[in-house]
mmCIF file of C-alpha atoms (C1' of nucleotides) in Angstrom:
data_model
loop_
_atom_site.group_PDB
_atom_site.id
_atom_site.type_symbol
_atom_site.label_atom_id
_atom_site.label_comp_id
_atom_site.label_asym_id
_atom_site.label_seq_id
_atom_site.Cartn_x
_atom_site.Cartn_y
_atom_site.Cartn_z
ATOM 1 C CA MET J 1 -0.078 -0.063 -0.006
ATOM 2 C CA GLU J 2 1.077 3.518 -0.921
ATOM 3 C CA SER J 3 2.013 5.643 2.669
ATOM 4 C CA ARG J 4 1.076 9.011 2.967
ATOM 5 C CA ILE J 5 4.942 9.974 2.464
ATOM 6 C CA GLU J 6 5.492 7.931 -0.641
ATOM 7 C CA ARG J 7 2.484 9.631 -2.548
ATOM 8 C CA LEU J 8 4.215 13.128 -1.388
ATOM 9 C CA CYS J 9 7.608 11.881 -2.971
ATOM 10 C CA ILE J 10 5.858 10.536 -6.162
ATOM 11 C CA ASP J 11 4.189 14.067 -6.344
ATOM 12 C CA ARG J 12 7.662 15.895 -6.496
ATOM 13 C CA GLY J 13 9.138 13.629 -9.177
ATOM 14 C CA LEU J 14 11.429 11.368 -6.328
ATOM 15 C CA LYS J 15 12.683 8.412 -7.964
ATOM 16 C CA MET J 16 10.998 5.727 -5.410
ATOM 17 C CA THR J 17 13.034 2.416 -4.266
ATOM 18 C CA GLY J 18 12.469 -0.169 -1.908
ATOM 19 C CA GLN J 19 14.378 1.560 1.013
ATOM 20 C CA ARG J 20 12.486 4.981 0.419
ATOM 21 C CA ARG J 21 9.522 3.508 -0.163
ATOM 22 C CA VAL J 22 9.989 1.600 3.430
ATOM 23 C CA ILE J 23 11.204 4.798 4.905
ATOM 24 C CA ALA J 24 8.563 6.926 3.946
ATOM 25 C CA ARG J 25 6.047 4.180 5.206
ATOM 26 C CA VAL J 26 7.683 4.473 8.661
ATOM 27 C CA LEU J 27 7.763 8.114 8.873
ATOM 28 C CA SER J 28 4.205 7.973 7.921
ATOM 29 C CA GLU J 29 2.704 5.991 10.447
ATOM 30 C CA ALA J 30 5.384 7.736 13.082
ATOM 31 C CA ASP J 31 3.379 10.010 15.672
ATOM 32 C CA ASP J 32 6.004 10.707 17.232
ATOM 33 C CA HIS J 33 9.190 12.511 16.774
ATOM 34 C CA PRO J 34 11.785 10.086 15.895
ATOM 35 C CA ASP J 35 16.085 10.391 15.528
ATOM 36 C CA VAL J 36 17.430 8.892 12.669
ATOM 37 C CA GLU J 37 18.810 5.699 14.659
ATOM 38 C CA GLU J 38 15.224 5.133 15.568
ATOM 39 C CA LEU J 39 14.095 5.305 11.922
ATOM 40 C CA TYR J 40 16.626 3.121 11.350
ATOM 41 C CA ARG J 41 15.704 0.440 13.447
ATOM 42 C CA ARG J 42 11.968 0.709 12.513
ATOM 43 C CA ALA J 43 13.135 0.865 8.657
ATOM 44 C CA THR J 44 15.369 -2.383 9.011
ATOM 45 C CA ALA J 45 12.503 -4.413 10.759
ATOM 46 C CA LEU J 46 10.334 -4.122 7.563
ATOM 47 C CA ASP J 47 13.183 -4.824 5.397
ATOM 48 C CA SER J 48 16.717 -5.218 6.031
ATOM 49 C CA ARG J 49 18.099 -4.419 2.997
ATOM 50 C CA ILE J 50 18.773 -0.675 4.748
ATOM 51 C CA SER J 51 21.665 1.013 5.809
ATOM 52 C CA VAL J 52 21.926 3.973 7.985
ATOM 53 C CA ALA J 53 23.585 5.909 5.246
ATOM 54 C CA THR J 54 20.549 5.757 3.154
ATOM 55 C CA VAL J 55 18.609 6.938 6.353
ATOM 56 C CA TYR J 56 20.355 10.143 6.466
ATOM 57 C CA ARG J 57 20.146 10.741 2.838
ATOM 58 C CA THR J 58 16.953 10.458 2.375
ATOM 59 C CA VAL J 59 15.473 12.408 5.646
ATOM 60 C CA ARG J 60 17.800 15.209 4.119
ATOM 61 C CA LEU J 61 16.282 14.975 0.695
ATOM 62 C CA LEU J 62 12.687 14.723 2.532
ATOM 63 C CA GLU J 63 13.711 18.203 4.194
ATOM 64 C CA GLU J 64 15.012 19.718 1.324
ATOM 65 C CA LYS J 65 11.694 18.772 -0.077
ATOM 66 C CA GLY J 66 9.525 20.109 2.664
ATOM 67 C CA ILE J 67 7.904 16.643 3.289
ATOM 68 C CA LEU J 68 9.794 16.319 7.159
ATOM 69 C CA GLU J 69 10.921 18.876 9.077
ATOM 70 C CA ARG J 70 14.049 18.304 11.552
ATOM 71 C CA ARG J 71 13.974 19.391 15.283
ATOM 72 C CA ASP J 72 16.868 20.105 17.544
ATOM 73 C CA PHE J 73 15.546 19.226 21.293
ATOM 74 C CA GLY J 74 18.757 18.722 22.610
ATOM 75 C CA GLY J 75 20.475 15.954 23.254
ATOM 76 C CA GLY J 76 22.621 16.090 20.149
ATOM 77 C CA ARG J 77 20.710 14.030 17.888
ATOM 78 C CA ALA J 78 18.403 15.748 14.832
ATOM 79 C CA ARG J 79 14.957 14.564 15.361
ATOM 80 C CA TYR J 80 11.882 14.563 12.039
ATOM 81 C CA GLU J 81 8.558 14.377 12.279
ATOM 82 C CA ALA J 82 6.493 15.300 9.052
ATOM 83 C CA THR J 83 5.264 18.350 7.779
ATOM 84 C CA GLU J 84 1.795 18.931 7.719
ATOM 85 C CA HIS J 85 -0.239 19.376 11.166
ATOM 86 C CA GLY J 86 -0.255 23.326 11.279
ATOM 87 C CA HIS J 87 2.439 25.409 13.148
ATOM 88 C CA HIS J 88 2.461 23.679 16.837
ATOM 89 C CA TYR J 89 4.905 23.906 19.641
ATOM 90 C CA HIS J 90 6.745 20.756 21.872
ATOM 91 C CA LEU J 91 7.090 20.490 25.567
ATOM 92 C CA ILE J 92 9.372 18.272 26.387
ATOM 93 C CA ASP J 93 9.175 16.285 29.535
ATOM 94 C CA ILE J 94 12.604 16.016 31.311
ATOM 95 C CA ASP J 95 12.126 13.299 33.247
ATOM 96 C CA THR J 96 11.149 10.793 30.664
ATOM 97 C CA GLY J 97 11.854 12.778 27.317
ATOM 98 C CA ARG J 98 8.330 12.523 26.438
ATOM 99 C CA VAL J 99 7.251 15.500 23.933
ATOM 100 C CA ILE J 100 3.914 16.703 23.986
ATOM 101 C CA GLU J 101 2.882 18.915 21.123
ATOM 102 C CA PHE J 102 0.695 22.290 21.564
ATOM 103 C CA GLU J 103 -0.688 25.123 19.515
ATOM 104 C CA ASP J 104 -0.912 28.487 20.526
ATOM 105 C CA ALA J 105 -2.373 30.703 17.968
ATOM 106 C CA GLU J 106 -0.758 34.127 19.755
ATOM 107 C CA HIS J 107 2.918 33.069 19.802
ATOM 108 C CA GLU J 108 3.308 33.469 15.964
ATOM 109 C CA GLN J 109 1.703 36.650 15.656
ATOM 110 C CA LEU J 110 3.670 38.080 19.016
ATOM 111 C CA MET J 111 7.209 36.426 17.464
ATOM 112 C CA ARG J 112 6.131 38.097 14.181
ATOM 113 C CA GLN J 113 5.860 41.668 15.565
ATOM 114 C CA ILE J 114 8.610 41.306 18.017
ATOM 115 C CA ALA J 115 10.755 40.501 14.546
ATOM 116 C CA THR J 116 9.164 43.642 12.962
ATOM 117 C CA ARG J 117 10.105 45.544 15.825
ATOM 118 C CA LEU J 118 13.833 44.971 15.561
ATOM 119 C CA GLY J 119 13.699 45.492 12.124
ATOM 120 C CA PHE J 120 13.636 42.292 10.605
ATOM 121 C CA ASP J 121 11.104 39.607 8.667
ATOM 122 C CA LEU J 122 10.545 36.334 10.795
ATOM 123 C CA VAL J 123 11.707 33.566 8.690
ATOM 124 C CA SER J 124 11.141 31.006 11.421
ATOM 125 C CA HIS J 125 10.930 30.823 14.758
ATOM 126 C CA ARG J 126 11.346 28.111 17.190
ATOM 127 C CA MET J 127 10.455 27.767 21.336
ATOM 128 C CA GLU J 128 10.452 24.553 23.421
ATOM 129 C CA LEU J 129 9.562 23.999 27.006
ATOM 130 C CA PHE J 130 11.201 21.822 29.195
ATOM 131 C CA ALA J 131 8.917 21.031 32.193
ATOM 132 C CA ARG J 132 8.243 18.640 34.719
ATOM 133 C CA ARG J 133 5.340 16.971 35.262
ATOM 134 C CA ARG J 134 3.484 18.244 37.919
ATOM 135 C CA PRO J 135 3.027 16.174 41.154
ATOM 136 C CA GLN J 136 -1.041 15.335 41.122
ATOM 137 C CA GLY J 137 -3.055 15.888 43.955
ATOM 138 C CA VAL J 138 -4.155 12.802 45.999
ATOM 139 C CA GLY J 139 -4.178 9.370 44.230
ATOM 140 C CA GLN J 140 -5.189 10.216 40.897
ATOM 141 C CA SER J 141 -2.943 8.088 38.695
ATOM 142 C CA MET J 142 -2.226 9.646 35.146
ATOM 143 C CA GLY J 143 -2.987 7.518 32.379
ATOM 144 C CA GLN J 144 0.543 6.753 31.258
ATOM 145 C CA GLY J 145 2.999 7.739 34.209
ATOM 146 C CA ALA J 146 6.687 8.053 34.844
ATOM 147 C CA GLY J 147 6.908 4.405 33.996
ATOM 148 C CA THR J 148 9.004 3.585 31.246
ATOM 149 C CA ALA J 149 11.015 6.680 30.980
ATOM 150 C CA GLY J 150 13.779 6.664 28.449
ATOM 151 C CA THR J 151 12.150 6.137 25.030
ATOM 152 C CA ALA J 152 10.177 8.945 24.118
ATOM 153 C CA VAL J 153 6.577 8.025 23.497
ATOM 154 C CA ASP J 154 5.514 11.273 22.430
ATOM 155 C CA GLU J 155 1.784 12.212 22.161
ATOM 156 C CA ARG J 156 -0.113 15.180 20.641
ATOM 157 C CA VAL J 157 -2.230 17.200 22.653
ATOM 158 C CA ALA J 158 -5.118 19.729 21.354
ATOM 159 C CA GLY J 159 -6.414 22.753 22.709
ATOM 160 C CA LYS J 160 -6.315 25.774 20.888
ATOM 161 C CA GLY J 161 -4.603 28.937 22.338
ATOM 162 C CA ARG J 162 -4.624 29.495 25.863
ATOM 163 C CA MET W 1 43.033 42.461 37.670
ATOM 164 C CA GLU W 2 40.230 40.023 39.030
ATOM 165 C CA SER W 3 37.786 39.734 36.300
ATOM 166 C CA ARG W 4 33.900 39.498 36.975
ATOM 167 C CA ILE W 5 33.804 35.682 36.482
ATOM 168 C CA GLU W 6 37.201 35.291 38.047
ATOM 169 C CA ARG W 7 35.239 36.529 41.272
ATOM 170 C CA LEU W 8 32.353 34.224 40.926
ATOM 171 C CA CYS W 9 34.803 31.550 40.404
ATOM 172 C CA ILE W 10 36.425 32.147 43.868
ATOM 173 C CA ASP W 11 33.287 32.618 45.324
ATOM 174 C CA ARG W 12 32.628 28.845 44.677
ATOM 175 C CA GLY W 13 35.777 27.719 45.776
ATOM 176 C CA LEU W 14 37.003 26.915 42.361
ATOM 177 C CA LYS W 15 40.902 26.575 42.190
ATOM 178 C CA MET W 16 42.213 29.720 39.998
ATOM 179 C CA THR W 17 44.750 28.456 37.872
ATOM 180 C CA GLY W 18 46.414 30.634 35.277
ATOM 181 C CA GLN W 19 44.240 29.023 32.238
ATOM 182 C CA ARG W 20 41.239 29.472 34.277
ATOM 183 C CA ARG W 21 41.909 32.885 34.714
ATOM 184 C CA VAL W 22 42.808 33.713 31.004
ATOM 185 C CA ILE W 23 39.114 32.245 30.144
ATOM 186 C CA ALA W 24 37.325 33.982 32.952
ATOM 187 C CA ARG W 25 38.444 37.102 31.612
ATOM 188 C CA VAL W 26 37.982 36.103 28.239
ATOM 189 C CA LEU W 27 34.421 35.691 29.090
ATOM 190 C CA SER W 28 33.944 38.135 31.318
ATOM 191 C CA GLU W 29 34.902 40.833 28.166
ATOM 192 C CA ALA W 30 33.026 38.668 25.718
ATOM 193 C CA ASP W 31 29.451 40.672 25.275
ATOM 194 C CA ASP W 32 28.518 38.599 22.343
ATOM 195 C CA HIS W 33 27.674 34.436 22.473
ATOM 196 C CA PRO W 34 31.344 32.925 21.490
ATOM 197 C CA ASP W 35 31.582 29.206 20.659
ATOM 198 C CA VAL W 36 34.508 27.424 22.192
ATOM 199 C CA GLU W 37 36.697 27.680 19.002
ATOM 200 C CA GLU W 38 35.982 31.361 19.584
ATOM 201 C CA LEU W 39 37.077 31.219 23.266
ATOM 202 C CA TYR W 40 40.054 29.320 22.633
ATOM 203 C CA ARG W 41 41.159 31.707 20.327
ATOM 204 C CA ARG W 42 40.836 34.827 22.383
ATOM 205 C CA ALA W 43 42.190 33.192 25.391
ATOM 206 C CA THR W 44 45.648 31.981 23.399
ATOM 207 C CA ALA W 45 46.004 35.528 22.235
ATOM 208 C CA LEU W 46 46.610 36.637 25.870
ATOM 209 C CA ASP W 47 48.259 33.212 26.689
ATOM 210 C CA SER W 48 49.218 30.331 24.333
ATOM 211 C CA ARG W 49 49.443 27.906 27.123
ATOM 212 C CA ILE W 50 45.844 26.722 26.660
ATOM 213 C CA SER W 51 44.358 23.330 25.510
ATOM 214 C CA VAL W 52 41.054 23.493 23.708
ATOM 215 C CA ALA W 53 40.151 20.625 25.904
ATOM 216 C CA THR W 54 40.832 23.206 28.794
ATOM 217 C CA VAL W 55 38.518 25.332 27.480
ATOM 218 C CA TYR W 56 36.070 22.778 26.893
ATOM 219 C CA ARG W 57 36.662 21.261 30.224
ATOM 220 C CA THR W 58 36.307 24.783 31.824
ATOM 221 C CA VAL W 59 33.084 26.054 29.874
ATOM 222 C CA ARG W 60 31.516 22.982 31.002
ATOM 223 C CA LEU W 61 32.326 23.270 34.501
ATOM 224 C CA LEU W 62 31.268 26.784 34.483
ATOM 225 C CA GLU W 63 28.098 25.982 33.506
ATOM 226 C CA GLU W 64 27.498 23.034 36.161
ATOM 227 C CA LYS W 65 28.523 25.922 38.510
ATOM 228 C CA GLY W 66 25.369 28.019 37.172
ATOM 229 C CA ILE W 67 28.062 30.916 35.839
ATOM 230 C CA LEU W 68 27.612 30.226 32.347
ATOM 231 C CA GLU W 69 25.005 29.206 30.008
ATOM 232 C CA ARG W 70 25.299 26.847 27.027
ATOM 233 C CA ARG W 71 23.287 28.270 23.892
ATOM 234 C CA ASP W 72 22.166 26.272 20.848
ATOM 235 C CA PHE W 73 21.687 28.373 17.602
ATOM 236 C CA GLY W 74 21.961 25.973 15.444
ATOM 237 C CA GLY W 75 24.988 25.086 13.254
ATOM 238 C CA GLY W 76 26.234 22.403 15.392
ATOM 239 C CA ARG W 77 28.552 24.318 17.708
ATOM 240 C CA ALA W 78 27.358 25.004 21.423
ATOM 241 C CA ARG W 79 27.752 28.926 22.079
ATOM 242 C CA TYR W 80 28.298 30.661 25.820
ATOM 243 C CA GLU W 81 27.378 33.537 27.522
ATOM 244 C CA ALA W 82 27.664 34.345 31.428
ATOM 245 C CA THR W 83 24.658 34.241 33.262
ATOM 246 C CA GLU W 84 23.344 37.461 34.542
ATOM 247 C CA HIS W 85 21.303 39.349 32.010
ATOM 248 C CA GLY W 86 17.803 38.639 33.242
ATOM 249 C CA HIS W 87 15.973 36.462 31.023
ATOM 250 C CA HIS W 88 16.209 37.176 27.172
ATOM 251 C CA TYR W 89 15.729 35.682 23.992
ATOM 252 C CA HIS W 90 17.760 35.827 20.597
ATOM 253 C CA LEU W 91 16.594 37.018 17.060
ATOM 254 C CA ILE W 92 19.578 35.293 14.584
ATOM 255 C CA ASP W 93 20.265 36.921 11.637
ATOM 256 C CA ILE W 94 20.107 34.143 9.046
ATOM 257 C CA ASP W 95 22.625 35.807 6.677
ATOM 258 C CA THR W 96 24.671 37.518 8.500
ATOM 259 C CA GLY W 97 24.848 34.940 11.910
ATOM 260 C CA ARG W 98 24.760 38.157 14.090
ATOM 261 C CA VAL W 99 22.481 37.469 17.333
ATOM 262 C CA ILE W 100 20.552 39.828 18.560
ATOM 263 C CA GLU W 101 19.250 40.136 22.093
ATOM 264 C CA PHE W 102 15.576 41.245 23.363
ATOM 265 C CA GLU W 103 13.042 40.813 26.186
ATOM 266 C CA ASP W 104 9.920 40.613 26.336
ATOM 267 C CA ALA W 105 7.945 40.287 29.677
ATOM 268 C CA GLU W 106 5.122 38.594 28.483
ATOM 269 C CA HIS W 107 6.643 35.435 27.254
ATOM 270 C CA GLU W 108 7.590 33.557 30.273
ATOM 271 C CA GLN W 109 4.467 34.262 32.087
ATOM 272 C CA LEU W 110 2.413 32.772 28.907
ATOM 273 C CA MET W 111 4.647 29.955 28.561
ATOM 274 C CA ARG W 112 4.291 29.052 32.489
ATOM 275 C CA GLN W 113 0.391 29.463 32.140
ATOM 276 C CA ILE W 114 0.965 26.802 28.856
ATOM 277 C CA ALA W 115 2.606 24.469 31.058
ATOM 278 C CA THR W 116 0.705 25.109 33.699
ATOM 279 C CA ARG W 117 -2.347 24.033 31.695
ATOM 280 C CA LEU W 118 -0.765 20.586 30.283
ATOM 281 C CA GLY W 119 -0.070 19.586 33.842
ATOM 282 C CA PHE W 120 3.409 20.525 34.100
ATOM 283 C CA ASP W 121 5.874 22.645 35.996
ATOM 284 C CA LEU W 122 8.281 24.897 33.716
ATOM 285 C CA VAL W 123 11.561 24.102 34.653
ATOM 286 C CA SER W 124 12.928 26.327 31.116
ATOM 287 C CA HIS W 125 12.296 27.188 28.174
ATOM 288 C CA ARG W 126 14.153 28.640 24.803
ATOM 289 C CA MET W 127 12.709 30.461 22.199
ATOM 290 C CA GLU W 128 14.987 31.892 18.814
ATOM 291 C CA LEU W 129 13.891 34.201 16.090
ATOM 292 C CA PHE W 130 15.502 33.040 12.797
ATOM 293 C CA ALA W 131 14.897 36.274 10.579
ATOM 294 C CA ARG W 132 16.215 38.309 7.726
ATOM 295 C CA ARG W 133 17.193 42.094 8.220
ATOM 296 C CA ARG W 134 13.873 43.791 6.428
ATOM 297 C CA PRO W 135 15.168 44.808 3.175
ATOM 298 C CA GLN W 136 15.371 49.324 3.660
ATOM 299 C CA GLY W 137 13.306 51.509 1.929
ATOM 300 C CA VAL W 138 15.171 53.175 -0.866
ATOM 301 C CA GLY W 139 19.240 53.244 -0.707
ATOM 302 C CA GLN W 140 19.716 54.174 2.776
ATOM 303 C CA SER W 141 22.231 51.495 3.210
ATOM 304 C CA MET W 142 22.778 49.655 6.803
ATOM 305 C CA GLY W 143 25.884 50.672 8.854
ATOM 306 C CA GLN W 144 27.155 47.073 9.251
ATOM 307 C CA GLY W 145 25.693 45.240 6.080
ATOM 308 C CA ALA W 146 26.007 41.918 3.963
ATOM 309 C CA GLY W 147 29.450 42.435 3.942
ATOM 310 C CA THR W 148 31.229 40.306 6.230
ATOM 311 C CA ALA W 149 28.503 37.393 6.769
ATOM 312 C CA GLY W 150 30.278 34.378 9.003
ATOM 313 C CA THR W 151 31.623 35.923 12.088
ATOM 314 C CA ALA W 152 28.475 36.568 14.534
ATOM 315 C CA VAL W 153 29.047 39.925 15.796
ATOM 316 C CA ASP W 154 26.201 40.159 17.908
ATOM 317 C CA GLU W 155 24.511 42.909 19.437
ATOM 318 C CA ARG W 156 22.616 43.866 22.479
ATOM 319 C CA VAL W 157 18.978 45.772 22.151
ATOM 320 C CA ALA W 158 16.987 47.227 24.991
ATOM 321 C CA GLY W 159 13.190 47.416 24.438
ATOM 322 C CA LYS W 160 10.931 45.649 26.478
ATOM 323 C CA GLY W 161 7.831 43.689 25.935
ATOM 324 C CA ARG W 162 5.674 44.846 22.778
ATOM 325 C "C1'" DT F 1 20.144 2.176 -20.819
ATOM 326 C "C1'" DT F 2 21.286 5.622 -18.053
ATOM 327 C "C1'" DA F 3 21.388 8.319 -14.364
ATOM 328 C "C1'" DT F 4 20.200 8.216 -9.769
ATOM 329 C "C1'" DA F 5 20.234 5.765 -5.082
ATOM 330 C "C1'" DT F 6 22.443 2.549 -2.284
ATOM 331 C "C1'" DG F 7 26.065 -0.051 0.791
ATOM 332 C "C1'" DC F 8 30.217 0.080 2.719
ATOM 333 C "C1'" DA F 9 33.848 2.050 4.843
ATOM 334 C "C1'" DA F 10 36.626 5.791 5.586
ATOM 335 C "C1'" DA F 11 36.349 10.665 7.021
ATOM 336 C "C1'" DC F 12 34.399 14.811 9.588
ATOM 337 C "C1'" DA F 13 33.548 18.043 12.995
ATOM 338 C "C1'" DG F 14 32.382 18.738 17.710
ATOM 339 C "C1'" DT F 15 33.674 17.078 22.234
ATOM 340 C "C1'" DT F 16 34.794 14.408 25.759
ATOM 341 C "C1'" DT F 17 38.624 11.651 28.017
ATOM 342 C "C1'" DG F 18 42.760 8.492 29.833
ATOM 343 C "C1'" DC F 19 46.926 9.213 31.157
ATOM 344 C "C1'" DA F 20 51.675 11.063 32.411
ATOM 345 C "C1'" DT F 21 53.094 15.693 33.928
ATOM 346 C "C1'" DG F 22 52.156 20.465 35.712
ATOM 347 C "C1'" DG F 23 50.677 23.777 39.514
ATOM 348 C "C1'" DG F 24 47.462 25.987 43.259
ATOM 349 C "C1'" DT F 25 46.571 25.610 47.776
ATOM 350 C "C1'" DA Y 1 52.881 17.392 49.757
ATOM 351 C "C1'" DC Y 2 48.509 16.636 47.945
ATOM 352 C "C1'" DC Y 3 44.957 16.696 44.943
ATOM 353 C "C1'" DC Y 4 43.547 18.882 41.040
ATOM 354 C "C1'" DA Y 5 43.623 20.742 36.462
ATOM 355 C "C1'" DT Y 6 45.889 20.461 32.412
ATOM 356 C "C1'" DG Y 7 48.403 18.740 27.694
ATOM 357 C "C1'" DC Y 8 48.540 15.733 24.530
ATOM 358 C "C1'" DA Y 9 46.401 12.705 21.562
ATOM 359 C "C1'" DA Y 10 43.471 8.775 21.179
ATOM 360 C "C1'" DA Y 11 38.565 7.555 21.413
ATOM 361 C "C1'" DC Y 12 33.657 9.122 20.653
ATOM 362 C "C1'" DT Y 13 28.984 10.401 18.828
ATOM 363 C "C1'" DG Y 14 26.228 12.171 15.044
ATOM 364 C "C1'" DT Y 15 26.697 12.955 10.541
ATOM 365 C "C1'" DT Y 16 28.552 13.419 5.710
ATOM 366 C "C1'" DT Y 17 30.820 11.372 1.810
ATOM 367 C "C1'" DG Y 18 33.886 8.593 -1.988
ATOM 368 C "C1'" DC Y 19 33.487 4.805 -5.036
ATOM 369 C "C1'" DA Y 20 31.826 0.947 -6.865
ATOM 370 C "C1'" DT Y 21 28.011 -1.704 -7.271
ATOM 371 C "C1'" DA Y 22 22.686 -2.241 -8.220
ATOM 372 C "C1'" DT Y 23 18.434 -0.267 -9.919
ATOM 373 C "C1'" DA Y 24 14.260 2.657 -10.966
ATOM 374 C "C1'" DA Y 25 12.309 4.898 -15.099
#
DNA sequence: TTATATGCAAACAGTTTGCATGGGT
DNA sequence: ACCCATGCAAACTGTTTGCATATAA
């Protein structure tokens, strides 16, 4: 089956090799922010004939084509997510590494104003919150908790503007 | 003469070696956001008996002591600035690499609210604007222009909140 | 068929580190 | 004198790249 990202690749005239198709699928199915190592892991699980070099090359290509966006959440490794969901920001749980996405309508506008005030045209911006899960009141535990710290099982959060 | 940062080192009981004194001085006199390579360059200009390794170690030590703050403006290299000036943000001129600092009172509060809404306590946050100098009206060129792109001759800008 | 994508391993850049030596306190 | 800081070079991590081979169009 043709994955969403494979479609985008085809639309932009990219040659669809076996490994690209696999990587495209992995990316299409990812709803988190995997780094190259993780993408490589997922891809080789589907087809072992893929090298890290190819993942790096593909990821770079897709970024240039505007299909992917590179993120830097600190920690030295670049992480990727598909370009699609409207502008959103990230909150990184410093204890678990989990990344939560959120939107905030006001921000982009505010940042644009600031740039303008300084005599610039805003090209892009980034904002990340590093935070710690607030200790819950009594007992009422939280669906997925402090358990599996480490691997970032990212989640997405709706909510719009404050 | 004892530099501002040397003072801080002494206050925290750090052993003041010759190279630390020099690096402390370089940092005290810097009003930009130098990376290790640049710090090393400035330091060895004052005293050649300093190795990059020492700069790396010192910079890490000072960061742990809360005297320095590490920044990541993209480009792979960490950049440093003394902890002191109140919370401020950075706008990076994508054409020249120059970094402009600015303040915005509203932001911290706003970010804190967002974290709270998501069930977190904000620990730290970062925000960077990548922008391009707005093309000036007619002819009137700009003091220091597109000329020497590359080296970041940072500047500081006052202004408070929008 | 022909240009382009891949694998492999070597090359790179930034940063860290082991070890013997030097220098503060 | 003692322990910590330093220099040097080797090690490491994430990422890129040269080259011969494989493959999509």
